[in-house]
Protein backbone atom coordinates (compact mmCIF):
# COMPACT_ATOMS: atom_id res chain seq x y z
CA UNK A 1 0.00 0.00 0.00
CA UNK A 2 1.35 3.39 -0.99
CA UNK A 3 2.03 5.87 1.76
CA UNK A 4 0.21 9.18 1.43
CA UNK A 5 2.26 12.33 1.47
CA UNK A 6 0.91 15.04 3.67
CA UNK A 7 1.79 18.69 4.01
CA UNK A 8 0.10 18.93 7.36
CA UNK A 9 2.29 20.39 10.04
CA UNK A 10 4.68 22.02 7.59
CA UNK A 11 4.67 25.78 7.84
CA UNK A 12 5.44 28.13 4.98
CA UNK A 13 7.97 29.93 7.17
CA UNK A 14 9.84 26.63 7.70
CA UNK A 15 10.07 26.09 3.95
CA UNK A 16 11.32 29.65 3.36
CA UNK A 17 13.87 29.26 6.16
CA UNK A 18 15.21 26.01 4.69
CA UNK A 19 15.34 27.57 1.23
CA UNK A 20 17.32 30.51 2.63
CA UNK A 21 19.72 28.14 4.42
CA UNK A 22 20.32 26.19 1.22
CA UNK A 23 20.80 29.39 -0.78
CA UNK A 24 23.32 30.70 1.75
CA UNK A 25 25.18 27.40 1.66
CA UNK A 26 25.32 27.46 -2.15
CA UNK A 27 26.50 31.06 -2.08
CA UNK A 28 29.24 30.19 0.41
CA UNK A 29 30.35 27.27 -1.75
CA UNK A 30 30.52 29.52 -4.82
CA UNK A 31 32.63 32.05 -2.90
CA UNK A 32 34.98 29.31 -1.72
CA UNK A 33 35.36 27.98 -5.26
CA UNK A 34 36.14 31.49 -6.48
CA UNK A 35 38.74 31.93 -3.71
CA UNK A 36 40.33 28.59 -4.59
CA UNK A 37 40.59 29.67 -8.23
CA UNK A 38 42.02 33.04 -7.17
CA UNK A 39 44.72 31.23 -5.17
CA UNK A 40 45.49 29.04 -8.20
CA UNK A 41 45.93 32.21 -10.28
CA UNK A 42 48.38 33.64 -7.74
CA UNK A 43 50.28 30.34 -7.74
CA UNK A 44 50.58 30.35 -11.54
CA UNK A 45 51.76 33.97 -11.51
CA UNK A 46 54.41 32.98 -8.97
CA UNK A 47 55.47 30.03 -11.14
CA UNK A 48 55.89 32.39 -14.10
CA UNK A 49 58.05 34.75 -12.02
CA UNK A 50 60.12 31.82 -10.71
CA UNK A 51 60.67 30.47 -14.23
CA UNK A 52 61.81 33.92 -15.36
CA UNK A 53 64.29 34.04 -12.48
CA UNK A 54 65.59 30.52 -13.20
CA UNK A 55 66.03 31.48 -16.85
CA UNK A 56 68.07 34.53 -15.92
CA UNK A 57 70.27 32.53 -13.53
CA UNK A 58 70.89 29.72 -16.04
CA UNK A 59 71.91 32.17 -18.77
CA UNK A 60 74.23 34.01 -16.37
CA UNK A 61 75.91 30.75 -15.32
CA UNK A 62 76.36 29.60 -18.90
CA UNK A 63 77.84 32.96 -19.83
CA UNK A 64 80.29 32.75 -16.89
CA UNK A 65 81.46 29.33 -18.05
CA UNK A 66 81.88 30.59 -21.60
CA UNK A 67 83.95 33.55 -20.39
CA UNK A 68 86.11 31.28 -18.23
CA UNK A 69 86.80 29.06 -21.22
CA UNK A 70 87.66 32.09 -23.33
CA UNK A 71 89.99 33.42 -20.63
CA UNK A 72 91.65 30.02 -20.41
CA UNK A 73 92.33 30.05 -24.15
CA UNK A 74 93.71 33.59 -24.05
CA UNK A 75 95.88 33.04 -20.99
CA UNK A 76 97.56 29.94 -22.30
CA UNK A 77 99.55 30.84 -25.37
CA UNK A 78 101.31 27.51 -25.64
CA UNK A 79 98.05 25.56 -25.80
CA UNK A 80 97.91 22.90 -28.48
CA UNK A 81 95.57 23.46 -31.37
CA UNK A 82 93.64 20.31 -30.50
CA UNK A 83 92.98 21.65 -27.00
CA UNK A 84 91.90 25.03 -28.38
CA UNK A 85 89.51 23.27 -30.72
CA UNK A 86 88.06 21.31 -27.80
CA UNK A 87 87.48 24.55 -25.87
CA UNK A 88 85.88 26.19 -28.91
CA UNK A 89 83.55 23.19 -29.18
CA UNK A 90 82.60 23.61 -25.53
CA UNK A 91 81.84 27.29 -26.16
CA UNK A 92 79.65 26.26 -29.08
CA UNK A 93 77.92 23.70 -26.87
CA UNK A 94 77.28 26.41 -24.29
CA UNK A 95 75.74 28.66 -26.96
CA UNK A 96 73.48 25.78 -27.95
CA UNK A 97 72.48 25.30 -24.32
CA UNK A 98 71.64 29.00 -24.09
CA UNK A 99 69.42 28.78 -27.17
CA UNK A 100 67.77 25.65 -25.76
CA UNK A 101 67.14 27.42 -22.45
CA UNK A 102 65.58 30.39 -24.24
CA UNK A 103 63.25 28.07 -26.16
CA UNK A 104 62.41 25.99 -23.07
CA UNK A 105 61.63 29.13 -21.09
CA UNK A 106 59.36 30.38 -23.86
CA UNK A 107 57.51 27.04 -23.95
CA UNK A 108 57.18 26.88 -20.16
CA UNK A 109 55.92 30.46 -19.91
CA UNK A 110 53.49 29.92 -22.81
CA UNK A 111 52.00 26.87 -21.05
CA UNK A 112 51.76 28.72 -17.75
CA UNK A 113 50.11 31.72 -19.40
CA UNK A 114 47.62 29.43 -21.14
CA UNK A 115 46.75 27.88 -17.78
CA UNK A 116 46.57 31.36 -16.26
CA UNK A 117 44.08 32.52 -18.91
CA UNK A 118 41.94 29.42 -18.27
CA UNK A 119 41.97 30.00 -14.52
CA UNK A 120 41.14 33.69 -14.95
CA UNK A 121 38.17 32.78 -17.14
CA UNK A 122 37.10 30.22 -14.55
CA UNK A 123 37.45 32.85 -11.82
CA UNK A 124 35.33 35.36 -13.74
CA UNK A 125 32.62 32.74 -14.26
CA UNK A 126 32.63 31.80 -10.58
CA UNK A 127 32.53 35.43 -9.51
CA UNK A 128 29.58 36.00 -11.83
CA UNK A 129 27.76 33.00 -10.34
CA UNK A 130 28.50 34.27 -6.84
CA UNK A 131 27.08 37.70 -7.69
CA UNK A 132 23.94 36.11 -9.16
CA UNK A 133 23.55 33.97 -6.04
CA UNK A 134 23.91 37.06 -3.84
CA UNK A 135 21.23 38.87 -5.84
CA UNK A 136 18.90 35.90 -5.52
CA UNK A 137 19.43 35.87 -1.77
CA UNK A 138 18.66 39.58 -1.55
CA UNK A 139 15.39 39.06 -3.41
CA UNK A 140 14.17 36.60 -0.82
XYZ file of N, CA and C in Angstrom:
420
model
N 0.847 -1.172 0.000
C 0.000 0.000 0.000
C 0.893 1.236 0.000
N 0.570 2.169 -0.859
C 1.353 3.395 -0.993
C 1.075 4.327 0.167
N 2.143 4.931 0.646
C 2.025 5.867 1.761
C 1.640 7.233 1.217
N 0.680 7.872 1.853
C 0.208 9.185 1.425
C 1.139 10.265 1.950
N 1.467 11.177 1.053
C 2.262 12.326 1.468
C 1.325 13.390 2.004
N 1.759 14.028 3.066
C 0.910 15.043 3.673
C 1.734 16.287 3.962
N 1.129 17.421 3.727
C 1.787 18.689 4.012
C 1.340 19.255 5.351
N 0.585 18.472 6.056
C 0.105 18.933 7.359
C 1.285 19.110 8.305
N 1.254 20.135 9.045
C 2.290 20.394 10.044
C 3.510 21.120 9.484
N 3.555 21.297 8.183
C 4.677 22.023 7.586
C 4.233 23.459 7.373
N 5.013 24.365 7.940
C 4.674 25.783 7.840
C 5.436 26.413 6.678
N 4.821 27.401 6.085
C 5.441 28.127 4.980
C 6.740 28.794 5.432
N 6.756 29.280 6.653
C 7.966 29.929 7.173
C 9.112 28.924 7.287
N 8.802 27.665 7.620
C 9.840 26.625 7.695
C 10.452 26.363 6.320
N 9.595 26.331 5.312
C 10.068 26.093 3.946
C 10.960 27.246 3.492
N 10.533 28.481 3.757
C 11.323 29.650 3.364
C 12.667 29.668 4.090
N 12.643 29.284 5.370
C 13.872 29.262 6.163
C 14.853 28.231 5.600
N 14.352 27.057 5.262
C 15.206 26.006 4.693
C 15.767 26.448 3.337
N 14.916 27.091 2.544
C 15.337 27.573 1.234
C 16.451 28.609 1.391
N 16.301 29.491 2.364
C 17.317 30.509 2.631
C 18.621 29.854 3.081
N 18.527 28.844 3.951
C 19.721 28.137 4.417
C 20.462 27.479 3.250
N 19.714 26.841 2.377
C 20.317 26.186 1.216
C 20.951 27.230 0.297
N 20.268 28.328 0.081
C 20.796 29.395 -0.778
C 22.088 29.969 -0.201
N 22.111 30.178 1.107
C 23.323 30.701 1.752
C 24.474 29.706 1.622
N 24.161 28.435 1.782
C 25.177 27.395 1.655
C 25.747 27.375 0.233
N 24.867 27.436 -0.756
C 25.317 27.460 -2.148
C 26.162 28.698 -2.434
N 25.743 29.822 -1.900
C 26.496 31.062 -2.082
C 27.888 30.946 -1.459
N 27.950 30.383 -0.272
C 29.235 30.189 0.406
C 30.138 29.267 -0.403
N 29.569 28.198 -0.932
C 30.353 27.271 -1.750
C 30.897 27.959 -2.999
N 30.075 28.782 -3.632
C 30.521 29.517 -4.816
C 31.679 30.457 -4.463
N 31.559 31.139 -3.325
C 32.626 32.051 -2.897
C 33.924 31.285 -2.641
N 33.796 30.117 -2.006
C 34.982 29.311 -1.717
C 35.633 28.813 -3.004
N 34.820 28.413 -3.970
C 35.361 27.977 -5.260
C 36.091 29.131 -5.944
N 35.511 30.315 -5.874
C 36.140 31.494 -6.479
C 37.469 31.797 -5.779
N 37.500 31.684 -4.465
C 38.738 31.929 -3.712
C 39.809 30.906 -4.077
N 39.395 29.647 -4.207
C 40.335 28.592 -4.587
C 40.946 28.902 -5.954
N 40.115 29.323 -6.887
C 40.589 29.666 -8.229
C 41.512 30.876 -8.172
N 41.179 31.846 -7.328
C 42.017 33.037 -7.165
C 43.403 32.644 -6.642
N 43.444 31.718 -5.706
C 44.722 31.234 -5.174
C 45.512 30.503 -6.259
N 44.820 29.739 -7.094
C 45.491 29.043 -8.197
C 46.110 30.054 -9.163
N 45.412 31.147 -9.401
C 45.925 32.209 -10.279
C 47.201 32.804 -9.685
N 47.180 33.093 -8.395
C 48.376 33.641 -7.736
C 49.544 32.662 -7.834
N 49.244 31.373 -7.668
C 50.276 30.343 -7.742
C 50.897 30.300 -9.140
N 50.073 30.372 -10.167
C 50.578 30.353 -11.543
C 51.426 31.592 -11.812
N 50.979 32.738 -11.340
C 51.763 33.968 -11.514
C 53.125 33.837 -10.836
N 53.145 33.199 -9.673
C 54.408 32.976 -8.965
C 55.299 32.006 -9.747
N 54.698 30.982 -10.328
C 55.467 30.032 -11.139
C 56.096 30.727 -12.348
N 55.355 31.634 -12.955
C 55.893 32.391 -14.097
C 57.097 33.224 -13.650
N 56.954 33.919 -12.531
C 58.053 34.747 -12.017
C 59.268 33.882 -11.671
N 59.026 32.726 -11.070
C 60.117 31.818 -10.713
C 60.827 31.313 -11.960
N 60.066 30.965 -12.981
C 60.668 30.470 -14.232
C 61.510 31.558 -14.887
N 61.031 32.793 -14.831
C 61.806 33.923 -15.365
C 63.137 34.050 -14.620
N 63.087 33.921 -13.297
C 64.293 34.037 -12.480
C 65.264 32.893 -12.778
N 64.740 31.676 -12.879
C 65.594 30.524 -13.195
C 66.264 30.732 -14.554
N 65.505 31.213 -15.505
C 66.034 31.478 -16.852
C 67.217 32.447 -16.783
N 67.020 33.510 -16.053
C 68.069 34.529 -15.916
C 69.327 33.922 -15.287
N 69.141 33.140 -14.230
C 70.274 32.532 -13.534
C 71.007 31.525 -14.417
N 70.263 30.718 -15.158
C 70.889 29.725 -16.037
C 71.725 30.417 -17.110
N 71.156 31.451 -17.732
C 71.907 32.166 -18.772
C 73.159 32.822 -18.199
N 73.058 33.383 -17.008
C 74.227 34.006 -16.373
C 75.319 32.970 -16.111
N 74.932 31.805 -15.602
C 75.911 30.748 -15.317
C 76.574 30.244 -16.595
N 75.785 30.054 -17.630
C 76.356 29.601 -18.904
C 77.323 30.639 -19.470
N 76.960 31.892 -19.338
C 77.839 32.962 -19.833
C 79.149 32.995 -19.036
N 79.070 32.785 -17.721
C 80.287 32.753 -16.894
C 81.214 31.628 -17.351
N 80.645 30.467 -17.605
C 81.456 29.326 -18.050
C 82.114 29.639 -19.393
N 81.349 30.236 -20.273
C 81.876 30.586 -21.596
C 83.037 31.578 -21.471
N 82.886 32.561 -20.610
C 83.949 33.555 -20.388
C 85.185 32.897 -19.788
N 84.975 31.988 -18.831
C 86.114 31.282 -18.229
C 86.875 30.473 -19.273
N 86.143 29.825 -20.154
C 86.797 29.061 -21.218
C 87.579 29.988 -22.150
N 86.993 31.116 -22.462
C 87.662 32.089 -23.326
C 88.931 32.616 -22.655
N 88.822 32.941 -21.378
C 89.993 33.422 -20.632
C 91.084 32.354 -20.583
N 90.687 31.117 -20.442
C 91.650 30.015 -20.409
C 92.413 29.942 -21.736
N 91.684 30.089 -22.826
C 92.335 30.053 -24.146
C 93.288 31.224 -24.325
N 92.878 32.396 -23.873
C 93.710 33.591 -24.045
C 94.936 33.582 -23.131
N 94.779 33.014 -21.960
C 95.879 33.041 -20.987
C 96.944 31.989 -21.271
N 96.602 31.007 -22.024
C 97.560 29.937 -22.301
C 97.969 30.008 -23.768
N 99.100 30.640 -23.988
C 99.546 30.840 -25.373
C 100.151 29.574 -25.978
N 100.667 28.714 -25.122
C 101.309 27.506 -25.642
C 100.344 26.314 -25.719
N 99.058 26.614 -25.738
C 98.048 25.560 -25.795
C 98.058 24.914 -27.188
N 97.939 23.615 -27.205
C 97.907 22.896 -28.478
C 96.623 23.232 -29.229
N 96.725 23.146 -30.528
C 95.569 23.465 -31.374
C 94.392 22.524 -31.087
N 94.696 21.292 -30.803
C 93.640 20.314 -30.501
C 92.880 20.725 -29.230
N 93.602 21.203 -28.250
C 92.975 21.654 -26.998
C 92.147 22.915 -27.235
N 92.660 23.822 -28.042
C 91.900 25.032 -28.380
C 90.600 24.666 -29.100
N 90.702 23.706 -29.991
C 89.514 23.267 -30.721
C 88.482 22.662 -29.761
N 88.965 21.912 -28.803
C 88.064 21.312 -27.803
C 87.355 22.402 -26.990
N 88.075 23.442 -26.625
C 87.484 24.554 -25.871
C 86.478 25.312 -26.738
N 86.829 25.526 -28.004
C 85.875 26.191 -28.913
C 84.580 25.381 -29.041
N 84.732 24.060 -29.092
C 83.551 23.193 -29.176
C 82.698 23.336 -27.917
N 83.353 23.423 -26.774
C 82.600 23.612 -25.525
C 81.867 24.950 -25.533
N 82.504 25.983 -26.059
C 81.845 27.288 -26.163
C 80.626 27.202 -27.084
N 80.775 26.467 -28.168
C 79.648 26.262 -29.082
C 78.532 25.491 -28.380
N 78.910 24.482 -27.627
C 77.916 23.704 -26.868
C 77.165 24.595 -25.880
N 77.901 25.493 -25.249
C 77.277 26.414 -24.293
C 76.290 27.331 -25.007
N 76.667 27.819 -26.180
C 75.741 28.661 -26.957
C 74.474 27.882 -27.306
N 74.641 26.616 -27.648
C 73.477 25.775 -27.953
C 72.601 25.588 -26.714
N 73.235 25.425 -25.570
C 72.477 25.303 -24.317
C 71.704 26.585 -24.020
N 72.324 27.722 -24.312
C 71.644 29.002 -24.092
C 70.409 29.114 -24.986
N 70.561 28.737 -26.244
C 69.423 28.775 -27.170
C 68.332 27.818 -26.693
N 68.740 26.629 -26.262
C 67.769 25.648 -25.757
C 67.035 26.195 -24.536
N 67.760 26.840 -23.647
C 67.141 27.423 -22.448
C 66.142 28.512 -22.830
N 66.489 29.329 -23.793
C 65.575 30.391 -24.238
C 64.287 29.781 -24.787
N 64.428 28.739 -25.592
C 63.248 28.072 -26.165
C 62.433 27.387 -25.071
N 63.114 26.678 -24.167
C 62.409 25.989 -23.073
C 61.656 26.978 -22.191
N 62.292 28.097 -21.905
C 61.628 29.125 -21.094
C 60.378 29.627 -21.805
N 60.506 29.898 -23.088
C 59.365 30.383 -23.860
C 58.219 29.371 -23.811
N 58.545 28.088 -23.996
C 57.511 27.039 -23.954
C 56.865 26.970 -22.570
N 57.696 26.967 -21.534
C 57.177 26.883 -20.161
C 56.262 28.059 -19.843
N 56.710 29.258 -20.187
C 55.919 30.460 -19.912
C 54.624 30.434 -20.719
N 54.701 29.994 -21.968
C 53.494 29.921 -22.806
C 52.465 28.976 -22.186
N 52.921 27.821 -21.697
C 52.001 26.874 -21.051
C 51.407 27.460 -19.771
N 52.248 28.107 -18.984
C 51.759 28.716 -17.746
C 50.765 29.836 -18.036
N 51.033 30.631 -19.055
C 50.109 31.717 -19.399
C 48.791 31.172 -19.934
N 48.853 30.066 -20.661
C 47.618 29.429 -21.139
C 46.783 28.980 -19.937
N 47.450 28.316 -18.989
C 46.749 27.875 -17.778
C 46.216 29.077 -17.000
N 46.990 30.146 -16.960
C 46.569 31.361 -16.264
C 45.302 31.937 -16.899
N 45.283 32.010 -18.227
C 44.083 32.516 -18.914
C 42.862 31.650 -18.600
N 43.052 30.324 -18.584
C 41.943 29.417 -18.272
C 41.436 29.648 -16.850
N 42.359 29.778 -15.918
C 41.973 30.004 -14.515
C 41.293 31.353 -14.337
N 41.764 32.362 -15.060
C 41.145 33.688 -14.952
C 39.719 33.652 -15.497
N 39.516 32.925 -16.590
C 38.172 32.780 -17.141
C 37.282 32.041 -16.143
N 37.827 30.996 -15.559
C 37.102 30.220 -14.546
C 36.735 31.114 -13.359
N 37.685 31.951 -12.941
C 37.446 32.851 -11.817
C 36.332 33.842 -12.137
N 36.371 34.413 -13.343
C 35.328 35.363 -13.741
C 33.955 34.700 -13.738
N 33.894 33.469 -14.240
C 32.623 32.744 -14.260
C 32.125 32.482 -12.839
N 33.027 32.093 -11.963
C 32.632 31.803 -10.584
C 32.211 33.070 -9.856
N 32.914 34.162 -10.116
C 32.528 35.435 -9.506
C 31.143 35.856 -9.980
N 30.884 35.653 -11.257
C 29.584 35.999 -11.828
C 28.480 35.168 -11.173
N 28.745 33.881 -10.999
C 27.762 33.004 -10.344
C 27.536 33.436 -8.896
N 28.611 33.826 -8.232
C 28.501 34.269 -6.841
C 27.655 35.534 -6.751
N 27.874 36.460 -7.681
C 27.081 37.695 -7.691
C 25.608 37.399 -7.956
N 25.340 36.481 -8.887
C 23.944 36.111 -9.162
C 23.300 35.484 -7.930
N 24.060 34.631 -7.246
C 23.545 33.973 -6.043
C 23.252 35.014 -4.969
N 24.118 36.004 -4.834
C 23.908 37.061 -3.841
C 22.649 37.858 -4.165
N 22.437 38.143 -5.441
C 21.233 38.874 -5.845
C 19.975 38.064 -5.554
N 20.049 36.763 -5.807
C 18.895 35.904 -5.522
C 18.585 35.883 -4.030
N 19.636 35.866 -3.220
C 19.434 35.870 -1.768
C 18.805 37.176 -1.303
N 19.220 38.277 -1.924
C 18.664 39.580 -1.553
C 17.184 39.669 -1.895
N 16.789 39.016 -2.970
C 15.395 39.060 -3.410
C 14.469 38.316 -2.456
N 15.017 37.380 -1.722
C 14.169 36.595 -0.820
C 13.864 37.401 0.365
